[in-house]
Coordinates of C-alpha atoms in Angstrom, one line a residue:
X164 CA 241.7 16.2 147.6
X165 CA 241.1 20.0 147.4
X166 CA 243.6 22.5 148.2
X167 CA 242.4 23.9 150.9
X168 CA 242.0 20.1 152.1
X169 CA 245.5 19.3 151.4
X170 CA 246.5 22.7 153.5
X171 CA 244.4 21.6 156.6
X172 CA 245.9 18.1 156.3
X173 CA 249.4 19.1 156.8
X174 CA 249.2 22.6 158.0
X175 CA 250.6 22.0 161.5
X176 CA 253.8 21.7 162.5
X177 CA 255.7 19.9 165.1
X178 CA 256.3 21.2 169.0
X179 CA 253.7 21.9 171.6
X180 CA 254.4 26.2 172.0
X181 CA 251.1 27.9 171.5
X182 CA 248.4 25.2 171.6
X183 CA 245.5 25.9 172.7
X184 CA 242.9 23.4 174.5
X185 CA 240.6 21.8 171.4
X186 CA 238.2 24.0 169.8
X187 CA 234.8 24.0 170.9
X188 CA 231.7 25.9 169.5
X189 CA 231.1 27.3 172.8
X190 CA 234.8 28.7 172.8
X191 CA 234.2 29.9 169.6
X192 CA 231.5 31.6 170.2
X193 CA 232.7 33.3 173.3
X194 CA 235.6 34.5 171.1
X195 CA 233.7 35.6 168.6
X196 CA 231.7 38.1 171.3
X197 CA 234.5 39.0 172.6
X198 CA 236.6 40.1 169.4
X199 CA 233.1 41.9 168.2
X200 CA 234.0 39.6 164.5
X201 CA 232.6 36.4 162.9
X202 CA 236.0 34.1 162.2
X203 CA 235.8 32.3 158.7
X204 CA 235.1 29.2 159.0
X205 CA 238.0 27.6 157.3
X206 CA 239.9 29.3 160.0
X207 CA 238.2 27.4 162.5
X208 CA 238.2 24.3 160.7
X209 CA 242.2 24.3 161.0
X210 CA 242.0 25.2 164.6
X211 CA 240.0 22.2 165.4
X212 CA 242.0 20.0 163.4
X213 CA 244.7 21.5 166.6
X214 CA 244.1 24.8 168.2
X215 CA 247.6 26.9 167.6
X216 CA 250.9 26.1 167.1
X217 CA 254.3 25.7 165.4
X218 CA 253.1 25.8 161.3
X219 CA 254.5 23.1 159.1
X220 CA 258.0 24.3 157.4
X221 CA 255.8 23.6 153.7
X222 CA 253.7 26.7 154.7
X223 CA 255.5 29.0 157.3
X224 CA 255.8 31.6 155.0
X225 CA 252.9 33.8 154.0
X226 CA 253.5 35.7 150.1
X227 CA 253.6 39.1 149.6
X228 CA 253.6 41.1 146.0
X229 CA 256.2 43.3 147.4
X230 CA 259.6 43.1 149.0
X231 CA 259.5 43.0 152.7
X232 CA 262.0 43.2 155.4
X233 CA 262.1 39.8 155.8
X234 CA 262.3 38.6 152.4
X235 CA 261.7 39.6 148.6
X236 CA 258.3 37.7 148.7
X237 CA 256.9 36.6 151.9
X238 CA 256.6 37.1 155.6
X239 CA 257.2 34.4 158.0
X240 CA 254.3 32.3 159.1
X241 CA 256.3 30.1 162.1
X242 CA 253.3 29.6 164.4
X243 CA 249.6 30.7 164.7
X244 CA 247.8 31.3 167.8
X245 CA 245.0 29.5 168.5
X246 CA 241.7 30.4 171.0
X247 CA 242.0 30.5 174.3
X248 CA 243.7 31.1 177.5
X249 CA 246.0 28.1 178.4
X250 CA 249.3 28.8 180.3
X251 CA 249.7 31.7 179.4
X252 CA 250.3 31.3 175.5
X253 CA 249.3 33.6 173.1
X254 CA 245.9 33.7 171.7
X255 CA 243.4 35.4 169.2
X256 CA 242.0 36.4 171.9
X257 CA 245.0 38.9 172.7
X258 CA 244.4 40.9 169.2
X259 CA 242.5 43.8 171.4
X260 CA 245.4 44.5 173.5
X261 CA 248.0 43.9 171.3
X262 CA 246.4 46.0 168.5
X263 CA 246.0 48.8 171.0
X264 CA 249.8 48.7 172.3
X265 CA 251.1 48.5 168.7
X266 CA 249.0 51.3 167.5
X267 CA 247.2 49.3 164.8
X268 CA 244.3 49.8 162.9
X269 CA 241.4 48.3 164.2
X270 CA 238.9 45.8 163.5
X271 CA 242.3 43.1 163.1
X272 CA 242.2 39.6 164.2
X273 CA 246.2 39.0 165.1
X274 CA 247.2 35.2 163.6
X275 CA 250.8 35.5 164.2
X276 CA 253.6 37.9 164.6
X277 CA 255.8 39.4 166.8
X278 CA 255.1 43.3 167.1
X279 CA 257.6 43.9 164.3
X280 CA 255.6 41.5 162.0
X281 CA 252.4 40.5 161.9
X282 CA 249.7 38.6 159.5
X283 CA 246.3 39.3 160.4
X284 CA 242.6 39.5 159.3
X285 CA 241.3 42.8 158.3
X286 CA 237.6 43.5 158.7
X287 CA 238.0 47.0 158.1
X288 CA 236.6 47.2 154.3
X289 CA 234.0 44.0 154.9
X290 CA 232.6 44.8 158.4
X291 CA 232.7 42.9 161.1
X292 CA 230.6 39.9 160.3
X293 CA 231.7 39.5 156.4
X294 CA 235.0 37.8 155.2
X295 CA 238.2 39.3 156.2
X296 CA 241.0 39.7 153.7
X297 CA 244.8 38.9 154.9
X298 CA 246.7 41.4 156.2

């Protein structure tokens, strides 16, 4: 089994906060239009395994090289959002607005945070249809 095979195995956590409806290419193409970015594909292929969510305790924690406020070498990865609009939950699809209100730099794709915190993918130095580095 690969790595990244091994990650997408077990990546998901338990609880039902932030799920999205399951992932379909006509979602994911509507996102895509709407964020004005092509998502990597082994981004989607976690969301379809489920579509947002609580993250596994083995990999709530994304590494950083330098100290952060949260820890000496990592920020907190609890959940992800997924695509959509169910219920009200969070949702890639919110990265616009919530880069605007937070006065981020922009093209970001918001995984997770809070406002205080967040992991995202940058397209600013590939563009928006090349592969994103983590932010």
């Amino acid at each position: 089994m690969t790595r990244f095979d091994e990650v997408k195995a077990t990546f998901w956590g338990e609880g039902l906060y932030g799920v999205q409806p399951p992932l379909t290419d006509a979602v994911v193409q509507d996102a895509e239009r709407q964020l004005g970015v092509r998502l990597p594909a082994s981004l989607l292929e976690i969301l379809r395994v489920r579509n947002g969510g609580p993250v596994a305790e083995v990999w709530n924690a994304f590494p950083t090289d330098v100290p952060t406020s949260w820890s000496e070498n990592h920020v907190p990865l609890d959940d992800m959002m997924g695509i959509g609009r169910h219920d009200g939950q969070p949702s890639l699809l919110d990265s616009g607005y919530l880069v605007e209100e937070w006065s981020l730099p922009s093209p970001l794709v918001l995984l997770s945070g809070d406002g205080h915190c967040w992991i995202a993918l940058d397209y600013r130095t590939c563009g928006e249809q090349g592969e994103p580095s983590v932010t």
